Each structure stands twice: as C-alpha cells, then as structure tokens.
Coordinates of N, CA and C in Angstrom, one line a residue:
X1 N 0.8 -1.1 0.1 CA -0.1 0.0 -0.1 C 0.9 1.2 0.0
X2 N 0.7 2.0 -1.0 CA 1.5 3.3 -1.0 C 1.0 4.4 -0.1
X3 N 2.0 5.1 0.5 CA 1.6 6.1 1.5 C 1.4 7.4 0.6
X4 N 0.2 8.0 0.5 CA 0.0 9.1 -0.3 C -0.6 10.3 0.5
X5 N -0.5 10.1 1.8 CA -1.1 11.2 2.8 C -0.4 12.4 2.5
X6 N 0.9 12.3 2.2 CA 1.7 13.6 2.1 C 1.3 14.4 0.8
X7 N 0.8 13.7 -0.2 CA 0.2 14.3 -1.4 C -0.9 15.1 -1.1
X8 N -1.9 14.5 -0.3 CA -3.1 15.1 0.0 C -2.9 16.3 1.0
X9 N -1.9 16.1 1.8 CA -1.8 17.2 2.9 C -0.9 18.3 2.5
X10 N 0.1 18.0 1.7 CA 1.2 19.0 1.2 C 0.5 20.3 0.6
X11 N 1.5 21.3 0.7 CA 1.1 22.6 -0.1 C 2.2 22.7 -1.2
X12 N 1.7 22.5 -2.4 CA 2.6 22.4 -3.7 C 2.7 23.6 -4.4
X13 N 3.9 24.3 -4.4 CA 4.0 25.6 -5.2 C 4.4 25.1 -6.5
X14 N 3.6 25.6 -7.5 CA 3.8 25.3 -8.9 C 4.9 26.0 -9.6
X15 N 5.8 25.1 -9.9 CA 7.1 25.5 -10.5 C 8.0 26.4 -9.5
X16 N 7.8 26.0 -8.2 CA 8.5 26.8 -7.1 C 7.6 28.1 -6.9
X17 N 7.9 28.8 -5.7 CA 7.2 30.1 -5.4 C 7.9 31.3 -6.2
X18 N 7.4 31.3 -7.5 CA 7.9 32.3 -8.4 C 7.2 33.7 -8.4
X19 N 7.9 34.7 -8.8 CA 7.1 36.0 -9.0 C 7.8 36.8 -10.1
X20 N 7.8 38.1 -10.1 CA 8.4 38.9 -11.2 C 10.0 38.9 -11.1
X21 N 10.5 38.7 -9.9 CA 11.9 38.7 -9.7 C 12.6 37.1 -9.7
X22 N 11.6 36.3 -9.3 CA 12.2 34.9 -9.4 C 11.5 34.1 -10.3
X23 N 12.1 33.7 -11.5 CA 11.3 33.1 -12.5 C 10.9 31.7 -12.0
X24 N 9.9 31.1 -12.7 CA 9.4 29.9 -12.6 C 10.5 28.8 -12.7
X25 N 10.5 27.7 -11.9 CA 11.5 26.6 -12.1 C 12.9 27.0 -11.9
X26 N 13.1 28.1 -11.2 CA 14.5 28.5 -10.9 C 14.9 28.2 -9.5
X27 N 16.2 28.1 -9.2 CA 16.7 27.9 -8.0 C 16.1 28.9 -6.9
X28 N 16.1 30.2 -7.4 CA 15.5 31.3 -6.5 C 14.1 31.0 -6.1
X29 N 13.3 30.5 -7.1 CA 11.9 30.2 -6.8 C 11.8 28.9 -5.9
X30 N 12.6 28.1 -6.1 CA 12.6 26.9 -5.1 C 13.1 27.2 -3.8
X31 N 14.1 28.0 -3.6 CA 14.6 28.3 -2.3 C 13.5 29.3 -1.6
X32 N 12.7 30.2 -2.4 CA 11.6 30.9 -1.8 C 10.4 30.1 -1.3
X33 N 10.1 28.8 -2.2 CA 9.1 28.0 -1.6 C 9.6 27.2 -0.3
X34 N 10.8 26.9 -0.3 CA 11.4 26.2 0.9 C 11.3 27.1 2.2
X35 N 11.6 28.4 1.9 CA 11.6 29.4 3.1 C 10.2 29.5 3.6
X36 N 9.2 29.2 2.9 CA 7.8 29.4 3.3 C 7.3 27.9 3.6
X37 N 8.1 27.0 3.7 CA 7.6 25.5 4.1 C 6.7 25.1 3.2
X38 N 6.8 25.3 1.8 CA 6.1 24.7 0.9 C 6.8 23.4 0.2
X39 N 5.9 22.5 -0.2 CA 6.5 21.5 -1.1 C 6.6 22.1 -2.5
X40 N 7.0 21.3 -3.4 CA 7.4 21.8 -4.8 C 6.9 20.9 -5.8
X41 N 6.2 21.5 -6.8 CA 5.9 20.9 -8.2 C 6.9 21.5 -9.2
X42 N 7.6 20.7 -10.0 CA 8.4 21.1 -11.1 C 8.2 20.2 -12.2
X43 N 8.7 20.8 -13.4 CA 8.9 20.1 -14.6 C 10.3 19.7 -15.0
X44 N 10.3 18.6 -15.7 CA 11.7 18.1 -16.1 C 11.7 17.7 -17.7
X45 N 12.9 18.0 -18.3 CA 13.0 17.6 -19.7 C 14.4 17.0 -19.8
X46 N 14.7 16.4 -21.0 CA 16.0 15.9 -21.2 C 16.8 16.7 -22.3
X47 N 18.1 17.0 -22.1 CA 18.8 17.7 -23.1 C 19.2 16.7 -24.2
X48 N 20.0 17.2 -25.3 CA 20.5 16.4 -26.2 C 21.6 15.3 -25.7
X49 N 22.3 15.8 -24.7 CA 23.3 14.9 -24.1 C 22.8 14.3 -22.8
X50 N 21.4 14.1 -22.8 CA 20.8 13.2 -21.7 C 20.9 13.8 -20.3
X51 N 21.0 15.0 -20.2 CA 21.0 15.8 -18.9 C 19.5 16.1 -18.5
X52 N 19.2 15.9 -17.2 CA 17.7 16.1 -16.9 C 17.8 17.5 -16.4
X53 N 17.1 18.5 -17.0 CA 16.9 19.9 -16.6 C 15.6 20.2 -16.1
X54 N 15.4 21.2 -15.1 CA 14.1 21.5 -14.8 C 13.7 22.9 -15.6
X55 N 12.7 22.6 -16.3 CA 12.2 23.6 -17.3 C 10.8 23.2 -17.8
X56 N 9.9 24.0 -18.1 CA 8.6 23.7 -18.5 C 8.4 23.6 -20.1
X57 N 9.1 24.6 -20.7 CA 8.7 24.7 -22.2 C 9.9 23.9 -23.0
X58 N 9.5 23.4 -24.1 CA 10.3 22.7 -25.0 C 11.3 23.5 -25.7
X59 N 10.8 24.7 -26.0 CA 11.6 25.8 -26.7 C 11.7 26.9 -25.8
X60 N 12.9 27.5 -25.7 CA 13.2 28.4 -24.7 C 12.9 29.9 -25.2
X61 N 12.1 30.1 -26.1 CA 11.7 31.5 -26.7 C 11.1 32.2 -25.5
X62 N 10.0 31.8 -24.9 CA 9.4 32.5 -23.8 C 10.3 32.7 -22.7
X63 N 11.1 31.9 -22.1 CA 11.8 31.9 -21.1 C 13.1 32.6 -21.1
X64 N 13.8 32.4 -22.3 CA 15.1 33.0 -22.4 C 15.2 33.9 -23.7
X65 N 14.2 34.0 -24.4 CA 14.2 34.9 -25.7 C 15.2 34.3 -26.7
X66 N 15.2 33.1 -26.6 CA 16.3 32.3 -27.6 C 15.4 31.2 -28.3
X67 N 15.7 31.0 -29.5 CA 15.0 29.9 -30.3 C 15.7 28.7 -30.1
X68 N 15.8 28.1 -28.9 CA 16.5 27.0 -28.5 C 15.6 25.9 -28.1
X69 N 15.7 24.7 -28.7 CA 14.9 23.5 -28.4 C 15.7 22.7 -27.4
X70 N 15.2 22.4 -26.3 CA 15.9 21.7 -25.3 C 16.5 20.3 -25.7
X71 N 15.6 19.4 -26.3 CA 16.0 18.2 -26.7 C 17.1 18.2 -27.9
X72 N 17.4 19.3 -28.4 CA 18.3 19.5 -29.6 C 19.6 20.3 -29.0
X73 N 19.7 20.6 -27.9 CA 20.8 21.2 -27.4 C 21.4 20.7 -26.2
X74 N 22.8 20.8 -26.2 CA 23.5 20.3 -25.0 C 23.3 21.1 -23.9
X75 N 23.6 20.5 -22.6 CA 23.5 21.3 -21.5 C 24.5 22.5 -21.4
X76 N 25.6 22.2 -21.9 CA 26.7 23.1 -21.8 C 26.3 24.4 -22.5
X77 N 25.4 24.3 -23.4 CA 24.9 25.6 -24.0 C 23.7 26.2 -23.3
X78 N 22.8 25.3 -22.9 CA 21.7 25.7 -22.1 C 22.0 26.5 -20.8
X79 N 23.1 26.0 -20.1 CA 23.5 26.7 -18.8 C 23.9 28.0 -18.9
X80 N 24.1 28.5 -20.3 CA 24.8 29.9 -20.4 C 23.6 30.8 -20.5
X81 N 22.4 30.4 -20.7 CA 21.3 31.2 -20.9 C 20.7 31.7 -19.4
X82 N 19.9 32.9 -19.6 CA 19.2 33.4 -18.3 C 17.8 33.4 -18.5
X83 N 17.1 33.3 -17.4 CA 15.6 33.2 -17.3 C 15.0 34.6 -17.2
X84 N 14.1 34.9 -18.2 CA 13.3 36.1 -18.1 C 14.0 37.4 -17.6
X85 N 15.1 37.7 -18.2 CA 15.9 38.9 -17.9 C 16.4 39.1 -16.5
X86 N 16.7 37.8 -15.8 CA 17.2 37.8 -14.5 C 18.6 37.2 -14.6
X87 N 19.1 37.0 -13.4 CA 20.5 36.2 -13.3 C 20.2 34.7 -13.3
X88 N 19.0 34.4 -13.1 CA 18.8 32.9 -12.7 C 18.9 32.1 -14.1
X89 N 19.2 30.9 -13.8 CA 19.6 29.9 -15.0 C 18.7 28.7 -14.9
X90 N 18.7 28.0 -16.0 CA 18.0 26.7 -15.9 C 18.7 25.6 -15.2
X91 N 18.3 25.1 -14.2 CA 19.1 24.2 -13.4 C 18.9 22.7 -13.7
X92 N 19.9 22.0 -13.4 CA 19.7 20.5 -13.5 C 19.0 20.1 -12.4
X93 N 18.3 19.0 -12.5 CA 17.4 18.4 -11.5 C 18.3 18.3 -10.2
X94 N 19.5 17.7 -10.4 CA 20.4 17.5 -9.2 C 20.8 18.8 -8.5
X95 N 20.8 19.9 -9.2 CA 21.0 21.3 -8.7 C 19.8 21.5 -7.7
X96 N 18.6 21.3 -8.0 CA 17.5 21.5 -7.2 C 17.5 20.5 -6.0
X97 N 17.7 19.4 -6.2 CA 17.7 18.3 -5.2 C 18.8 18.7 -4.1
X98 N 20.0 19.2 -4.5 CA 21.0 19.5 -3.7 C 20.6 20.6 -2.6
X99 N 19.7 21.5 -2.9 CA 19.3 22.5 -2.0 C 18.0 22.2 -1.2
X100 N 17.5 21.1 -1.4 CA 16.1 20.7 -0.8 C 16.5 20.1 0.6
X101 N 15.8 20.6 1.7 CA 15.8 19.8 2.9 C 15.0 18.5 2.8
X102 N 15.3 17.5 3.7 CA 14.5 16.3 3.5 C 13.0 16.5 3.6
X103 N 12.7 17.4 4.3 CA 11.2 17.6 4.5 C 10.4 18.1 3.4
X104 N 11.1 18.6 2.4 CA 10.4 19.2 1.2 C 10.1 18.0 0.2
X105 N 8.9 17.9 0.0 CA 8.4 16.8 -1.0 C 8.2 17.4 -2.4
X106 N 8.2 16.4 -3.3 CA 8.3 16.8 -4.7 C 7.1 16.0 -5.5
X107 N 6.5 16.8 -6.4 CA 5.8 16.4 -7.6 C 6.5 16.6 -8.8
X108 N 7.0 15.7 -9.5 CA 7.8 15.8 -10.6 C 7.0 15.5 -12.1
X109 N 6.8 16.6 -12.8 CA 6.2 16.4 -14.1 C 7.2 16.0 -15.0
X110 N 7.1 14.9 -15.7 CA 7.8 14.6 -16.9 C 7.1 14.8 -18.1
X111 N 7.9 15.7 -18.9 CA 7.3 16.3 -20.1 C 7.6 15.1 -21.2
X112 N 6.5 15.1 -22.2 CA 6.6 14.1 -23.2 C 7.9 14.3 -24.1
X113 N 8.5 13.1 -24.3 CA 9.8 13.1 -25.2 C 9.9 11.8 -25.8
X114 N 10.5 12.0 -26.9 CA 11.0 10.7 -27.7 C 11.9 9.8 -26.9
X115 N 12.7 10.5 -26.1 CA 13.6 9.6 -25.2 C 13.0 9.5 -23.7
X116 N 11.7 9.2 -23.7 CA 11.1 9.2 -22.4 C 11.6 7.9 -21.6
X117 N 12.0 6.8 -22.3 CA 12.4 5.6 -21.4 C 13.7 6.1 -20.9
X118 N 14.6 6.8 -21.6 CA 15.9 7.1 -21.1 C 15.8 8.2 -19.9
X119 N 14.9 9.0 -20.1 CA 14.6 9.9 -19.1 C 14.1 9.3 -17.7
X120 N 13.3 8.3 -17.9 CA 12.7 7.6 -16.6 C 13.8 6.9 -16.0
X121 N 14.6 6.2 -16.8 CA 15.7 5.5 -16.1 C 16.7 6.3 -15.5
X122 N 17.0 7.4 -16.0 CA 18.0 8.4 -15.5 C 17.2 9.0 -14.1
X123 N 16.0 9.3 -14.1 CA 15.2 9.9 -13.1 C 15.3 9.0 -11.8
X124 N 15.0 7.8 -12.2 CA 15.0 6.7 -11.1 C 16.3 6.6 -10.4
X125 N 17.3 6.6 -11.3 CA 18.9 6.6 -10.7 C 19.1 7.8 -9.9
X126 N 18.7 8.9 -10.3 CA 19.0 10.3 -9.5 C 18.3 10.3 -8.3
X127 N 17.0 9.8 -8.2 CA 16.2 10.0 -7.1 C 16.6 8.9 -6.0
X128 N 17.3 7.9 -6.5 CA 17.8 6.9 -5.6 C 18.9 7.4 -4.6
X129 N 19.4 8.5 -5.0 CA 20.6 9.0 -4.0 C 20.0 10.1 -3.1
X130 N 18.6 10.3 -3.2 CA 18.1 11.3 -2.3 C 16.9 10.8 -1.5
X131 N 16.6 11.4 -0.3 CA 15.6 10.8 0.6 C 14.3 11.5 0.7
X132 N 14.2 12.6 -0.3 CA 13.0 13.3 -0.3 C 11.8 12.3 -0.9
X133 N 10.6 12.6 -0.3 CA 9.4 11.8 -0.9 C 9.1 12.6 -2.3
X134 N 8.8 11.7 -3.2 CA 8.4 12.3 -4.4 C 7.4 11.3 -5.2
X135 N 6.6 12.0 -6.0 CA 5.8 11.4 -7.0 C 6.0 11.9 -8.4
X136 N 5.7 11.0 -9.4 CA 5.8 11.6 -10.8 C 4.3 11.6 -11.3
X137 N 4.2 12.7 -12.1 CA 3.0 12.7 -13.0 C 3.3 13.3 -14.3
X138 N 2.4 13.0 -15.3 CA 2.6 13.4 -16.7 C 1.3 13.4 -17.4
X139 N 1.2 14.3 -18.5 CA 0.2 14.2 -19.5 C 0.1 12.9 -20.3
X140 N 1.5 12.5 -20.5 CA 1.7 11.3 -21.4 C 1.4 10.1 -20.7
X141 N 0.4 9.3 -21.1 CA 0.2 8.0 -20.5 C 1.3 6.9 -20.7
X142 N 2.0 7.1 -21.8 CA 3.2 6.1 -21.9 C 4.1 6.2 -20.8
X143 N 4.4 7.3 -20.3 CA 5.3 7.6 -19.2 C 4.8 6.8 -18.0
X144 N 3.6 6.9 -17.7 CA 2.9 6.1 -16.4 C 3.1 4.7 -16.7
X145 N 2.8 4.2 -18.0 CA 2.7 2.8 -18.3 C 4.2 2.4 -18.1
X146 N 5.1 3.2 -18.5 CA 6.6 2.7 -18.4 C 7.1 2.7 -16.9
X147 N 6.6 3.6 -16.0 CA 6.9 3.6 -14.7 C 6.3 2.4 -14.0
X148 N 5.1 2.0 -14.4 CA 4.4 0.9 -13.8 C 5.1 -0.4 -14.1
X149 N 5.8 -0.6 -15.3 CA 6.5 -1.7 -15.7 C 7.9 -1.6 -15.1
X150 N 8.7 -0.5 -14.9 CA 10.0 -0.6 -14.4 C 10.1 -0.5 -12.9
X151 N 9.3 0.2 -12.4 CA 9.2 0.5 -10.9 C 7.8 1.0 -10.4
X152 N 6.9 0.0 -10.2 CA 5.5 0.2 -9.9 C 5.4 0.8 -8.5
X153 N 6.4 0.7 -7.7 CA 6.3 1.3 -6.3 C 6.4 2.9 -6.3
X154 N 6.8 3.4 -7.4 CA 6.9 4.9 -7.4 C 5.5 5.4 -7.8
X155 N 5.0 6.3 -6.8 CA 3.6 6.8 -7.1 C 3.6 7.8 -8.4
X156 N 2.6 7.5 -9.1 CA 2.5 7.9 -10.5 C 1.1 8.6 -10.6
X157 N 1.0 9.7 -11.3 CA -0.3 10.4 -11.5 C -0.5 10.8 -12.9
X158 N -1.7 10.8 -13.3 CA -2.1 11.2 -14.6 C -2.6 12.6 -14.7
X159 N -1.8 13.5 -15.5 CA -2.3 14.8 -15.5 C -3.3 14.9 -16.8
X160 N -4.4 15.7 -16.7 CA -5.2 15.8 -17.9 C -6.1 17.0 -17.7
X161 N -6.8 17.2 -18.9 CA -7.7 18.5 -19.1 C -8.6 18.0 -20.1
X162 N -9.6 19.1 -20.4 CA -10.5 18.9 -21.6 C -9.7 19.3 -22.9
X163 N -9.5 18.3 -23.7 CA -8.8 18.5 -24.9 C -9.7 18.9 -26.1
X164 N -9.5 20.0 -26.7 CA -10.2 20.4 -27.9 C -9.4 20.8 -29.2
X165 N -8.1 20.6 -29.1 CA -7.4 20.7 -30.3 C -6.6 19.6 -30.9
X166 N -7.1 18.4 -30.3 CA -6.5 17.3 -30.8 C -7.5 16.5 -31.7
X167 N -7.2 16.1 -32.9 CA -8.2 15.7 -33.8 C -8.6 14.2 -33.5
X168 N -9.6 13.7 -34.2 CA -10.1 12.4 -34.2 C -10.4 11.9 -32.7
X169 N -9.9 10.7 -32.4 CA -10.4 10.2 -31.1 C -9.5 10.4 -29.9
X170 N -8.2 10.8 -30.3 CA -7.2 10.8 -29.3 C -7.5 11.9 -28.0
X171 N -8.0 13.1 -28.5 CA -8.4 14.0 -27.6 C -9.3 13.5 -26.6
X172 N -10.5 13.1 -27.1 CA -11.6 12.6 -26.1 C -11.0 11.6 -25.2
X173 N -10.3 10.7 -25.7 CA -9.6 9.5 -24.9 C -8.8 10.0 -23.8
X174 N -8.0 11.1 -24.0 CA -7.2 11.7 -22.9 C -8.1 12.5 -22.0
X175 N -9.1 13.2 -22.6 CA -9.9 14.1 -21.7 C -10.6 13.1 -20.7
X176 N -11.1 11.9 -21.1 CA -11.9 11.0 -20.1 C -11.1 10.0 -19.5
X177 N -9.7 10.2 -19.6 CA -8.8 9.2 -18.9 C -8.8 7.8 -19.2
X178 N -9.1 7.7 -20.5 CA -9.2 6.2 -21.2 C -8.0 5.3 -21.0
X179 N -6.9 6.0 -20.9 CA -5.6 5.3 -20.9 C -5.2 4.7 -19.4
X180 N -6.2 5.0 -18.5 CA -5.9 4.7 -17.1 C -6.1 3.1 -16.9
X181 N -6.7 2.5 -17.9 CA -6.9 1.1 -17.7 C -5.5 0.5 -18.0
X182 N -4.6 1.1 -18.7 CA -3.3 0.6 -18.9 C -2.2 1.1 -17.9
X183 N -2.4 2.4 -17.5 CA -1.3 3.0 -16.7 C -1.8 2.9 -15.2
X184 N -2.9 2.7 -14.8 CA -3.2 2.6 -13.3 C -2.7 3.7 -12.5
X185 N -2.9 4.7 -12.8 CA -2.4 5.9 -11.9 C -3.0 6.0 -10.4
X186 N -2.1 6.4 -9.5 CA -2.3 6.4 -8.2 C -3.1 7.7 -7.9
X187 N -3.0 8.7 -8.7 CA -3.9 9.9 -8.5 C -4.0 10.5 -9.9
X188 N -5.0 11.4 -9.8 CA -5.3 12.2 -11.0 C -5.0 13.7 -10.7
X189 N -4.5 14.4 -11.6 CA -4.3 16.0 -11.5 C -4.9 16.6 -12.7
X190 N -6.1 17.3 -12.4 CA -6.9 17.7 -13.6 C -7.0 19.2 -13.6
X191 N -7.1 19.8 -14.9 CA -7.2 21.2 -15.1 C -8.3 21.9 -14.2
X192 N -8.0 22.8 -13.4 CA -9.0 23.5 -12.6 C -10.2 24.1 -13.5
X193 N -9.8 24.6 -14.7 CA -10.7 25.1 -15.6 C -11.8 24.2 -15.9
X194 N -11.6 23.0 -15.8 CA -12.6 22.0 -16.3 C -13.3 21.3 -15.1
X195 N -13.3 22.0 -14.0 CA -13.8 21.4 -12.8 C -15.1 22.2 -12.4
X196 N -16.1 21.5 -11.9 CA -16.1 20.1 -11.4 C -16.5 19.3 -12.6
X197 N -16.1 18.0 -12.5 CA -16.2 16.9 -13.4 C -16.9 15.7 -12.8
X198 N -17.9 15.1 -13.3 CA -18.6 14.1 -12.7 C -17.7 12.8 -12.6
X199 N -16.9 12.6 -13.7 CA -16.0 11.4 -13.6 C -15.0 11.5 -12.6
X200 N -14.7 12.7 -12.2 CA -13.7 12.8 -11.1 C -14.4 12.6 -9.8
X201 N -15.7 13.1 -9.7 CA -16.4 12.9 -8.5 C -16.5 11.2 -8.3
X202 N -16.8 10.5 -9.2 CA -16.9 9.0 -9.1 C -15.7 8.4 -8.8
X203 N -14.6 8.9 -9.4 CA -13.2 8.4 -9.0 C -12.8 8.6 -7.5
X204 N -13.2 9.8 -7.1 CA -12.9 10.2 -5.6 C -13.8 9.3 -4.7
X205 N -15.0 9.1 -5.1 CA -15.8 8.1 -4.3 C -15.4 6.8 -4.2
X206 N -14.4 6.3 -5.3 CA -13.9 5.1 -5.3 C -12.6 5.1 -4.5
X207 N -12.1 6.3 -4.0 CA -10.8 6.4 -3.3 C -9.8 6.6 -4.0
X208 N -9.9 7.2 -5.2 CA -8.7 7.7 -6.0 C -8.5 9.1 -5.7
X209 N -7.2 9.4 -5.5 CA -6.8 10.9 -5.1 C -7.2 11.7 -6.2
X210 N -7.6 12.9 -5.9 CA -7.7 13.9 -7.1 C -7.2 15.1 -6.6
X211 N -6.2 15.5 -7.7 CA -5.7 16.9 -7.5 C -6.1 17.7 -8.7
X212 N -5.8 19.1 -8.6 CA -6.0 19.9 -9.6 C -5.0 21.0 -9.8
X213 N -4.7 21.5 -10.9 CA -3.7 22.6 -11.3 C -4.5 23.6 -12.2
X214 N -4.1 24.9 -12.1 CA -3.3 25.4 -11.1 C -4.3 26.4 -10.4
X215 N -4.4 26.4 -9.0 CA -5.2 27.2 -8.3 C -4.4 28.6 -8.1
X216 N -5.0 29.7 -8.7 CA -4.5 31.2 -8.6 C -5.2 32.1 -7.8
X217 N -6.2 31.6 -7.1 CA -6.9 32.4 -6.0 C -7.2 31.6 -4.9
X218 N -7.4 32.3 -3.8 CA -7.8 31.5 -2.5 C -9.1 30.7 -2.7
X219 N -10.2 31.3 -3.5 CA -11.4 30.9 -3.9 C -11.2 29.4 -4.5
X220 N -10.3 29.5 -5.7 CA -10.1 28.3 -6.5 C -9.4 27.1 -5.7
X221 N -8.6 27.6 -4.7 CA -7.8 26.7 -3.8 C -8.8 25.9 -2.9
X222 N -9.6 26.7 -2.4 CA -10.6 26.3 -1.3 C -11.6 25.4 -2.0
X223 N -12.1 25.8 -3.2 CA -13.0 24.9 -3.9 C -12.4 23.5 -4.1
X224 N -11.2 23.3 -4.5 CA -10.7 22.1 -4.8 C -10.4 21.3 -3.5
X225 N -9.8 22.0 -2.7 CA -9.6 21.3 -1.3 C -11.0 20.8 -0.6
X226 N -12.0 21.5 -0.8 CA -13.4 21.1 -0.3 C -14.0 20.1 -1.0
X227 N -14.0 20.1 -2.4 CA -14.6 19.0 -3.3 C -13.7 17.8 -3.6
X228 N -12.4 18.1 -3.7 CA -11.5 16.9 -4.1 C -10.5 16.8 -3.0
X229 N -9.2 16.7 -3.4 CA -8.2 16.5 -2.4 C -7.2 17.5 -2.2
X230 N -6.5 17.9 -3.3 CA -5.6 19.0 -3.2 C -5.4 19.7 -4.4
X231 N -4.6 20.9 -4.4 CA -4.4 21.7 -5.6 C -3.1 22.2 -5.5
X232 N -2.4 22.1 -6.9 CA -1.2 22.7 -7.0 C -1.4 24.3 -7.2
X233 N -0.7 25.2 -6.6 CA -0.9 26.7 -6.6 C 0.1 27.5 -7.0
X234 N -0.1 28.7 -7.5 CA 0.7 29.9 -7.7 C 0.0 31.1 -7.5
X235 N 0.8 32.2 -7.1 CA 0.3 33.6 -6.8 C -0.5 33.7 -5.7
X236 N -0.6 32.6 -4.9 CA -1.2 32.8 -3.5 C -0.3 32.1 -2.5
X237 N -0.7 32.4 -1.2 CA 0.2 31.7 -0.1 C -0.8 31.1 0.9
X238 N -1.4 29.8 0.5 CA -2.2 29.1 1.4 C -1.6 28.7 2.7

C-alpha cells in the first residue's frame, strides 16, 4: 500500500514560489518555496546529451528569448542562458535536489519526449540518491505505463484536461482518462478550468486521489480542497 497522505496534505508551489523577480522553475523560486515551508511541483526535460533539466517549455523562446529546443541542445549551451531577464539559469534536477531539505516533498512532471524511457531510467537513478518523498506525474500515458513496468512502487499520477485541439479520437480519450486502464495511476491531476467533473467525483468516491492545477486564487484553492483532495497553486500563499 503506497503512502500518499503527504500528497493530500502537502502545499505544492507550482514551479516553485515564483514572482516577477524569481522566474518559474529557478533555484531562486525553489529556495523561496522552501523558506515558506512549501512543497514543490516542477517540470523536467532531457537535453540532447541526456541531462535532466528543470524547465517547462520545450523551446526557450518565452523563458530566455532564444529559439533553443531543449532536446536538440547540449546542457553546456543551455546553462549559459538566463531566465526572463534575470540572473537565474535553468538548473539541473540535481542542482535542485541539492538545495532541498529532507522535509520538502516533490511532484515531478515529466514532459513528453521521444527519449522518455531514457529519461525515466535516469530519473530513477538520480532519485535513488536522495531521501525526499516524491511522486511523478505526466500528461503522457506512456510515461505512466513505463513507470508501472520498471518500478511500480513509485507513485504516479495522470495529468489531464479537456482537450479540444487534438483531432479524431485521441483528444476525447485523454480527456476522459481512457488510458488509465493501462497506466493505473495512483492519482489524477486535472485542470481546474474543467472542474467540477462528474467522472472525477466518481473516482474520488472510489478512493482515487484527485488533485487539480493550477489554483491562482484563494477561492479556487478552497474549492478544490473542499470538493476533491488538493491543488497545486501559484500567486497565492495558502
């Protein structure tokens, strides 16, 4: 039986506790979250040379004003860039882990990748050297299915939302969590813009942990906490 109380009870700062001066997914944002005793939700991707970096976007145009694709660039080049006109840089996952106290728990979002199997293996190896509690979650059901195969003891969650831009049947299948029959997630993390959702109500009644992203007001945060289990937040201090 997996212990998931910490996921329900934790306060997870979305991409760290970021603001105008501390960019998302930066060491500064993570240190800020730690100073407020928050847990952390973050995103990871893999570079061309198989380094795991903490960053949301696949292309660094928004974050660094550079047309740089993470998967096609070595970390030696990525680490030269700065985030949103600050001195903060894109950290390695190990850089983040090195500053975390043991009491800080993590929700790690794996972004979809052609090299997702390599990324999973490397993530498992890295996390084996740290004692922080962590769970993984992803929009990509293949990633959950892979974790279920290689290490089913790791807590895994399916992130989803109402898809409207994917053609044919794939969008509705993702919207309605159809791939859960294969991935068997331990929790669901659903877009707050698409709540409430009757399917999630039924899953919660069956004992499935239901999270939501991203609560940006106290009202949104309270709504999710009251109706479901927990919400990843930003711009507020719950």
